[in-house]
PDB file of C-alpha atoms in Angstrom:
ATOM      1  CA  UNK A  18      -2.615  18.273   6.782  1.00  0.00           C
ATOM      2  CA  UNK A  19      -4.038  17.378  10.227  1.00  0.00           C
ATOM      3  CA  UNK A  20      -6.016  14.596   8.560  1.00  0.00           C
ATOM      4  CA  UNK A  21      -2.935  13.176   6.961  1.00  0.00           C
ATOM      5  CA  UNK A  22      -1.029  13.196  10.326  1.00  0.00           C
ATOM      6  CA  UNK A  23      -4.166  11.593  11.983  1.00  0.00           C
ATOM      7  CA  UNK A  24      -4.295   8.826   9.315  1.00  0.00           C
ATOM      8  CA  UNK A  25      -0.405   8.119   9.723  1.00  0.00           C
ATOM      9  CA  UNK A  26      -1.120   7.778  13.579  1.00  0.00           C
ATOM     10  CA  UNK A  27      -3.822   5.353  12.960  1.00  0.00           C
ATOM     11  CA  UNK A  28      -1.806   3.295  10.689  1.00  0.00           C
ATOM     12  CA  UNK A  29       0.609   2.247  13.522  1.00  0.00           C
ATOM     13  CA  UNK A  30      -1.727   2.192  16.499  1.00  0.00           C
ATOM     14  CA  UNK A  31      -4.336  -0.567  16.207  1.00  0.00           C
ATOM     15  CA  UNK A  32      -6.189   0.285  19.341  1.00  0.00           C
ATOM     16  CA  UNK A  33      -6.684   3.899  18.341  1.00  0.00           C
ATOM     17  CA  UNK A  34      -7.855   2.673  14.898  1.00  0.00           C
ATOM     18  CA  UNK A  35     -10.382   0.424  16.442  1.00  0.00           C
ATOM     19  CA  UNK A  36     -11.742   3.154  18.629  1.00  0.00           C
ATOM     20  CA  UNK A  37     -11.913   5.429  15.539  1.00  0.00           C
ATOM     21  CA  UNK A  38     -13.944   2.730  13.659  1.00  0.00           C
ATOM     22  CA  UNK A  39     -16.367   2.331  16.520  1.00  0.00           C
ATOM     23  CA  UNK A  40     -16.884   6.162  16.639  1.00  0.00           C
ATOM     24  CA  UNK A  41     -17.626   6.265  12.905  1.00  0.00           C
ATOM     25  CA  UNK A  42     -20.058   3.355  13.196  1.00  0.00           C
ATOM     26  CA  UNK A  43     -21.848   4.928  16.130  1.00  0.00           C
ATOM     27  CA  UNK A  44     -22.158   8.424  14.500  1.00  0.00           C
ATOM     28  CA  UNK A  45     -22.686   7.484  10.882  1.00  0.00           C
ATOM     29  CA  UNK A  46     -23.811   3.871  10.951  1.00  0.00           C
ATOM     30  CA  UNK A  47     -21.033   2.670   8.750  1.00  0.00           C
ATOM     31  CA  UNK A  48     -17.360   1.883   8.925  1.00  0.00           C
ATOM     32  CA  UNK A  49     -16.241   3.454   5.630  1.00  0.00           C
ATOM     33  CA  UNK A  50     -15.221   7.003   5.431  1.00  0.00           C
ATOM     34  CA  UNK A  51     -17.712   9.216   3.535  1.00  0.00           C
ATOM     35  CA  UNK A  52     -15.119  11.950   3.107  1.00  0.00           C
ATOM     36  CA  UNK A  53     -12.700  11.654   0.127  1.00  0.00           C
ATOM     37  CA  UNK A  54     -10.180  13.958   1.749  1.00  0.00           C
ATOM     38  CA  UNK A  55      -7.698  11.279   2.546  1.00  0.00           C
ATOM     39  CA  UNK A  56      -7.703   9.952  -1.006  1.00  0.00           C
ATOM     40  CA  UNK A  57      -7.183  13.543  -2.210  1.00  0.00           C
ATOM     41  CA  UNK A  58      -4.218  14.004   0.220  1.00  0.00           C
ATOM     42  CA  UNK A  59      -2.751  10.585  -0.804  1.00  0.00           C
ATOM     43  CA  UNK A  60      -3.012  11.588  -4.453  1.00  0.00           C
ATOM     44  CA  UNK A  61      -1.136  14.765  -3.673  1.00  0.00           C
ATOM     45  CA  UNK A  62       1.643  12.706  -2.050  1.00  0.00           C
ATOM     46  CA  UNK A  63       1.666  10.572  -5.137  1.00  0.00           C
ATOM     47  CA  UNK A  64       2.112  13.670  -7.334  1.00  0.00           C
ATOM     48  CA  UNK A  65       4.940  14.783  -5.199  1.00  0.00           C
ATOM     49  CA  UNK A  66       6.731  11.451  -5.370  1.00  0.00           C
ATOM     50  CA  UNK A  67       6.061  11.421  -9.165  1.00  0.00           C
ATOM     51  CA  UNK A  68       8.012  14.723  -9.372  1.00  0.00           C
ATOM     52  CA  UNK A  69      10.869  12.991  -7.622  1.00  0.00           C
ATOM     53  CA  UNK A  70      10.943  10.008  -9.791  1.00  0.00           C
ATOM     54  CA  UNK A  71      10.692  12.134 -12.923  1.00  0.00           C
ATOM     55  CA  UNK A  72      13.706  14.134 -11.790  1.00  0.00           C
ATOM     56  CA  UNK A  73      15.696  10.917 -10.967  1.00  0.00           C
ATOM     57  CA  UNK A  74      14.759   9.248 -14.149  1.00  0.00           C
ATOM     58  CA  UNK A  75      15.001  12.412 -16.202  1.00  0.00           C
ATOM     59  CA  UNK A  76      11.526  11.842 -17.823  1.00  0.00           C
ATOM     60  CA  UNK A  77      10.770  15.371 -18.825  1.00  0.00           C
ATOM     61  CA  UNK A  78       7.481  17.190 -18.423  1.00  0.00           C
ATOM     62  CA  UNK A  79       5.301  14.889 -20.573  1.00  0.00           C
ATOM     63  CA  UNK A  80       7.069  11.891 -19.093  1.00  0.00           C
ATOM     64  CA  UNK A  81       6.138  13.149 -15.613  1.00  0.00           C
ATOM     65  CA  UNK A  82       2.542  13.715 -16.537  1.00  0.00           C
ATOM     66  CA  UNK A  83       2.227  10.234 -17.889  1.00  0.00           C
ATOM     67  CA  UNK A  84       4.107   8.707 -15.046  1.00  0.00           C
ATOM     68  CA  UNK A  85       1.898  10.607 -12.586  1.00  0.00           C
ATOM     69  CA  UNK A  86      -1.334   9.447 -14.251  1.00  0.00           C
ATOM     70  CA  UNK A  87      -0.135   5.806 -14.163  1.00  0.00           C
ATOM     71  CA  UNK A  88       0.805   5.939 -10.473  1.00  0.00           C
ATOM     72  CA  UNK A  89      -2.388   7.732  -9.252  1.00  0.00           C
ATOM     73  CA  UNK A  90      -5.054   6.026 -11.389  1.00  0.00           C
ATOM     74  CA  UNK A  91      -3.491   2.705 -12.061  1.00  0.00           C
ATOM     75  CA  UNK A  92      -1.007   1.826  -9.299  1.00  0.00           C
ATOM     76  CA  UNK A  93      -3.014   3.318  -6.411  1.00  0.00           C
ATOM     77  CA  UNK A  94      -6.679   3.647  -7.380  1.00  0.00           C
ATOM     78  CA  UNK A  95      -7.026   0.891 -10.065  1.00  0.00           C
ATOM     79  CA  UNK A  96      -5.101  -1.739  -8.203  1.00  0.00           C
ATOM     80  CA  UNK A  97      -6.932  -0.678  -4.974  1.00  0.00           C
ATOM     81  CA  UNK A  98     -10.298  -1.155  -6.640  1.00  0.00           C
ATOM     82  CA  UNK A  99      -9.316  -4.752  -7.560  1.00  0.00           C
ATOM     83  CA  UNK A 100      -7.800  -5.522  -4.133  1.00  0.00           C
ATOM     84  CA  UNK A 101     -10.827  -4.043  -2.305  1.00  0.00           C
ATOM     85  CA  UNK A 102     -13.187  -6.142  -4.300  1.00  0.00           C
ATOM     86  CA  UNK A 103     -11.301  -9.221  -3.542  1.00  0.00           C
ATOM     87  CA  UNK A 104     -11.238  -8.609   0.141  1.00  0.00           C
ATOM     88  CA  UNK A 105     -14.830  -7.509   0.157  1.00  0.00           C
ATOM     89  CA  UNK A 106     -15.759 -10.844  -1.338  1.00  0.00           C
ATOM     90  CA  UNK A 107     -13.424 -12.914   0.829  1.00  0.00           C
ATOM     91  CA  UNK A 108     -14.237 -11.257   4.154  1.00  0.00           C
ATOM     92  CA  UNK A 109     -17.992 -11.427   3.571  1.00  0.00           C
ATOM     93  CA  UNK A 110     -17.876 -15.023   2.321  1.00  0.00           C
ATOM     94  CA  UNK A 111     -15.548 -16.539   4.836  1.00  0.00           C
ATOM     95  CA  UNK A 112     -14.738 -14.321   7.831  1.00  0.00           C
ATOM     96  CA  UNK A 113     -18.063 -12.980   9.097  1.00  0.00           C
ATOM     97  CA  UNK A 114     -18.966 -14.421  12.558  1.00  0.00           C
ATOM     98  CA  UNK A 115     -21.942 -16.640  12.729  1.00  0.00           C
ATOM     99  CA  UNK A 116     -23.391 -14.391  15.361  1.00  0.00           C
ATOM    100  CA  UNK A 117     -23.295 -11.455  12.881  1.00  0.00           C
ATOM    101  CA  UNK A 118     -25.161 -13.127   9.991  1.00  0.00           C
ATOM    102  CA  UNK A 119     -26.888 -10.618   7.959  1.00  0.00           C
ATOM    103  CA  UNK A 120     -24.153  -7.920   8.514  1.00  0.00           C
ATOM    104  CA  UNK A 121     -21.432  -7.480   5.919  1.00  0.00           C
ATOM    105  CA  UNK A 122     -18.205  -5.536   5.323  1.00  0.00           C
ATOM    106  CA  UNK A 123     -18.866  -2.493   3.256  1.00  0.00           C
ATOM    107  CA  UNK A 124     -16.925  -2.277  -0.010  1.00  0.00           C
ATOM    108  CA  UNK A 125     -16.048   1.337   0.778  1.00  0.00           C
ATOM    109  CA  UNK A 126     -14.394   0.185   3.972  1.00  0.00           C
ATOM    110  CA  UNK A 127     -12.292  -2.312   2.077  1.00  0.00           C
ATOM    111  CA  UNK A 128     -11.030   0.487  -0.184  1.00  0.00           C
ATOM    112  CA  UNK A 129     -10.309   2.569   2.892  1.00  0.00           C
ATOM    113  CA  UNK A 130      -8.103  -0.239   4.278  1.00  0.00           C
ATOM    114  CA  UNK A 131      -6.219  -0.335   0.989  1.00  0.00           C
ATOM    115  CA  UNK A 132      -5.608   3.358   1.093  1.00  0.00           C
ATOM    116  CA  UNK A 133      -4.408   3.182   4.751  1.00  0.00           C
ATOM    117  CA  UNK A 134      -2.028   0.263   3.858  1.00  0.00           C
ATOM    118  CA  UNK A 135      -0.854   1.923   0.681  1.00  0.00           C
ATOM    119  CA  UNK A 136       0.515   5.070   2.417  1.00  0.00           C
ATOM    120  CA  UNK A 137       3.449   3.501   4.286  1.00  0.00           C
ATOM    121  CA  UNK A 138       4.262   1.457   1.081  1.00  0.00           C
ATOM    122  CA  UNK A 139       4.322   4.743  -0.899  1.00  0.00           C
ATOM    123  CA  UNK A 140       6.611   6.409   1.804  1.00  0.00           C
ATOM    124  CA  UNK A 141       9.091   3.547   1.720  1.00  0.00           C
ATOM    125  CA  UNK A 142       9.223   2.774  -2.023  1.00  0.00           C
ATOM    126  CA  UNK A 143       8.454   6.193  -3.600  1.00  0.00           C
ATOM    127  CA  UNK A 144      10.142   8.515  -1.142  1.00  0.00           C
ATOM    128  CA  UNK A 145      12.867   6.797   1.043  1.00  0.00           C
ATOM    129  CA  UNK A 146      14.008   4.509  -1.695  1.00  0.00           C
ATOM    130  CA  UNK A 147      14.184   7.345  -4.200  1.00  0.00           C
ATOM    131  CA  UNK A 148      17.090   8.868  -2.280  1.00  0.00           C
ATOM    132  CA  UNK A 149      19.223   5.760  -2.899  1.00  0.00           C
ATOM    133  CA  UNK A 150      17.770   4.486  -6.221  1.00  0.00           C
ATOM    134  CA  UNK A 151      20.063   6.037  -8.846  1.00  0.00           C
ATOM    135  CA  UNK A 152      23.356   6.099  -7.040  1.00  0.00           C
ATOM    136  CA  UNK A 153      23.244   3.023  -4.895  1.00  0.00           C
ATOM    137  CA  UNK A 154      20.444   0.547  -5.488  1.00  0.00           C
ATOM    138  CA  UNK A 155      20.488   0.607  -9.318  1.00  0.00           C
ATOM    139  CA  UNK A 156      24.100   1.078  -9.978  1.00  0.00           C
ATOM    140  CA  UNK A 157      26.276  -0.950 -12.324  1.00  0.00           C
ATOM    141  CA  UNK A 158      27.687  -3.471 -11.796  1.00  0.00           C
ATOM    142  CA  UNK A 159      24.855  -5.095  -9.869  1.00  0.00           C
ATOM    143  CA  UNK A 160      26.604  -5.669  -6.554  1.00  0.00           C
ATOM    144  CA  UNK A 161      24.904  -7.784  -3.865  1.00  0.00           C
ATOM    145  CA  UNK A 162      24.731  -5.081  -1.107  1.00  0.00           C
ATOM    146  CA  UNK A 163      22.600  -2.649  -3.127  1.00  0.00           C
ATOM    147  CA  UNK A 164      20.425  -5.586  -4.179  1.00  0.00           C
ATOM    148  CA  UNK A 165      20.016  -6.655  -0.654  1.00  0.00           C
ATOM    149  CA  UNK A 166      19.167  -3.170   0.489  1.00  0.00           C
ATOM    150  CA  UNK A 167      16.711  -2.495  -2.358  1.00  0.00           C
ATOM    151  CA  UNK A 168      14.928  -5.914  -1.914  1.00  0.00           C
ATOM    152  CA  UNK A 169      14.695  -5.468   1.785  1.00  0.00           C
ATOM    153  CA  UNK A 170      12.889  -2.196   1.236  1.00  0.00           C
ATOM    154  CA  UNK A 171      10.369  -4.112  -0.804  1.00  0.00           C
ATOM    155  CA  UNK A 172      10.118  -6.716   1.929  1.00  0.00           C
ATOM    156  CA  UNK A 173       9.405  -4.061   4.578  1.00  0.00           C
ATOM    157  CA  UNK A 174       7.045  -2.097   2.297  1.00  0.00           C
ATOM    158  CA  UNK A 175       4.753  -5.058   1.226  1.00  0.00           C
ATOM    159  CA  UNK A 176       5.030  -6.469   4.866  1.00  0.00           C
ATOM    160  CA  UNK A 177       3.683  -3.223   6.164  1.00  0.00           C
ATOM    161  CA  UNK A 178       0.863  -3.409   3.613  1.00  0.00           C
ATOM    162  CA  UNK A 179      -0.095  -6.867   4.779  1.00  0.00           C
ATOM    163  CA  UNK A 180       0.117  -6.024   8.419  1.00  0.00           C
ATOM    164  CA  UNK A 181      -2.018  -2.824   8.166  1.00  0.00           C
ATOM    165  CA  UNK A 182      -4.505  -4.645   6.007  1.00  0.00           C
ATOM    166  CA  UNK A 183      -4.737  -7.211   8.845  1.00  0.00           C
ATOM    167  CA  UNK A 184      -5.181  -4.469  11.362  1.00  0.00           C
ATOM    168  CA  UNK A 185      -7.929  -2.875   9.317  1.00  0.00           C
ATOM    169  CA  UNK A 186     -10.051  -5.967   9.183  1.00  0.00           C
ATOM    170  CA  UNK A 187      -9.192  -7.330  12.671  1.00  0.00           C
ATOM    171  CA  UNK A 188     -10.689  -4.055  14.003  1.00  0.00           C
ATOM    172  CA  UNK A 189     -14.153  -4.908  12.653  1.00  0.00           C
ATOM    173  CA  UNK A 190     -16.219  -6.804  15.485  1.00  0.00           C
ATOM    174  CA  UNK A 191     -18.230  -8.757  12.863  1.00  0.00           C
ATOM    175  CA  UNK A 192     -15.097 -10.556  11.576  1.00  0.00           C
ATOM    176  CA  UNK A 193     -13.139 -13.468  13.123  1.00  0.00           C
ATOM    177  CA  UNK A 194     -10.075 -15.511  12.134  1.00  0.00           C
ATOM    178  CA  UNK A 195      -8.553 -12.470  10.554  1.00  0.00           C
ATOM    179  CA  UNK A 196      -5.170 -13.855  11.420  1.00  0.00           C
ATOM    180  CA  UNK A 197      -5.310 -15.649   8.116  1.00  0.00           C
ATOM    181  CA  UNK A 198      -4.710 -12.260   6.475  1.00  0.00           C
ATOM    182  CA  UNK A 199      -1.161 -12.445   7.776  1.00  0.00           C
ATOM    183  CA  UNK A 200      -0.417 -15.799   6.005  1.00  0.00           C
ATOM    184  CA  UNK A 201       0.872 -14.009   2.793  1.00  0.00           C
ATOM    185  CA  UNK A 202       3.762 -12.833   4.861  1.00  0.00           C
ATOM    186  CA  UNK A 203       5.260 -16.302   4.652  1.00  0.00           C
ATOM    187  CA  UNK A 204       5.036 -16.282   0.873  1.00  0.00           C
ATOM    188  CA  UNK A 205       6.576 -12.844   0.885  1.00  0.00           C
ATOM    189  CA  UNK A 206       9.572 -13.875   2.846  1.00  0.00           C
ATOM    190  CA  UNK A 207      10.052 -16.953   0.608  1.00  0.00           C
ATOM    191  CA  UNK A 208       9.873 -14.723  -2.492  1.00  0.00           C
ATOM    192  CA  UNK A 209      12.365 -12.352  -0.925  1.00  0.00           C
ATOM    193  CA  UNK A 210      14.846 -15.065  -0.402  1.00  0.00           C
ATOM    194  CA  UNK A 211      14.389 -16.303  -3.927  1.00  0.00           C
ATOM    195  CA  UNK A 212      14.925 -12.905  -5.442  1.00  0.00           C
ATOM    196  CA  UNK A 213      18.227 -12.645  -3.614  1.00  0.00           C
ATOM    197  CA  UNK A 214      19.195 -16.329  -4.557  1.00  0.00           C
ATOM    198  CA  UNK A 215      18.604 -15.631  -8.228  1.00  0.00           C
ATOM    199  CA  UNK A 216      20.161 -12.222  -8.210  1.00  0.00           C
ATOM    200  CA  UNK A 217      16.994 -10.268  -9.144  1.00  0.00           C
ATOM    201  CA  UNK A 218      17.273  -6.500  -8.182  1.00  0.00           C
ATOM    202  CA  UNK A 219      13.592  -5.738  -7.838  1.00  0.00           C
ATOM    203  CA  UNK A 220      14.082  -1.929  -7.635  1.00  0.00           C
ATOM    204  CA  UNK A 221      16.271  -1.802 -10.737  1.00  0.00           C
ATOM    205  CA  UNK A 222      13.716  -3.860 -12.557  1.00  0.00           C
ATOM    206  CA  UNK A 223      11.011  -1.481 -11.524  1.00  0.00           C
ATOM    207  CA  UNK A 224      13.028   1.578 -12.607  1.00  0.00           C
ATOM    208  CA  UNK A 225      13.378  -0.015 -16.002  1.00  0.00           C
ATOM    209  CA  UNK A 226       9.734  -0.735 -16.044  1.00  0.00           C
ATOM    210  CA  UNK A 227       8.764   2.863 -15.262  1.00  0.00           C
ATOM    211  CA  UNK A 228      11.041   4.052 -17.974  1.00  0.00           C
ATOM    212  CA  UNK A 229       9.407   1.633 -20.516  1.00  0.00           C
ATOM    213  CA  UNK A 230       5.892   2.505 -19.332  1.00  0.00           C
ATOM    214  CA  UNK A 231       6.447   6.284 -20.024  1.00  0.00           C
ATOM    215  CA  UNK A 232       8.590   5.739 -23.073  1.00  0.00           C
TER     216      UNK A 232
END
């Protein structure tokens, strides 16, 4: 558990994260972790949150297994593989400093950044939100206050993902202009306002999607 606590600390302290990266680079000649322990610990957290969702949604044992497999291998790892590949291509194509030509961002590091950014998103949407999901956020009738609360959690969670992704890449000395990675925040805020304007309860929609996915 010490590694999980250490990674949590790194998520919210950019300077410490940068020093940690430099240490890895100096000792192992790479930025990416060569130890899958954090992925294993994150998967265990996903399993735990899946138990909570299964109890709230009353999925049953086989529903829980199916839900857990989706969350671990599709939502976290599968989506992470795709996002890491996109960032690997974009950062190496457009953000490498001219003075560092010939160096590149490792794909493994891009996947590490995704895992770091995914953890607070998991804590907000799969742990904290779960406390309020069934009896406040997803209640009938669909009042504005629960909708505002639930959609705001999504805003915060995805905003954290974007910000921690930015921290991960801005810590690399071979990259520049990494502030462009914060630009999606503007799109996120606009989307948040639109969901409230049209009355879309994101959390309730996700709950129905989860039930359909394991049904």
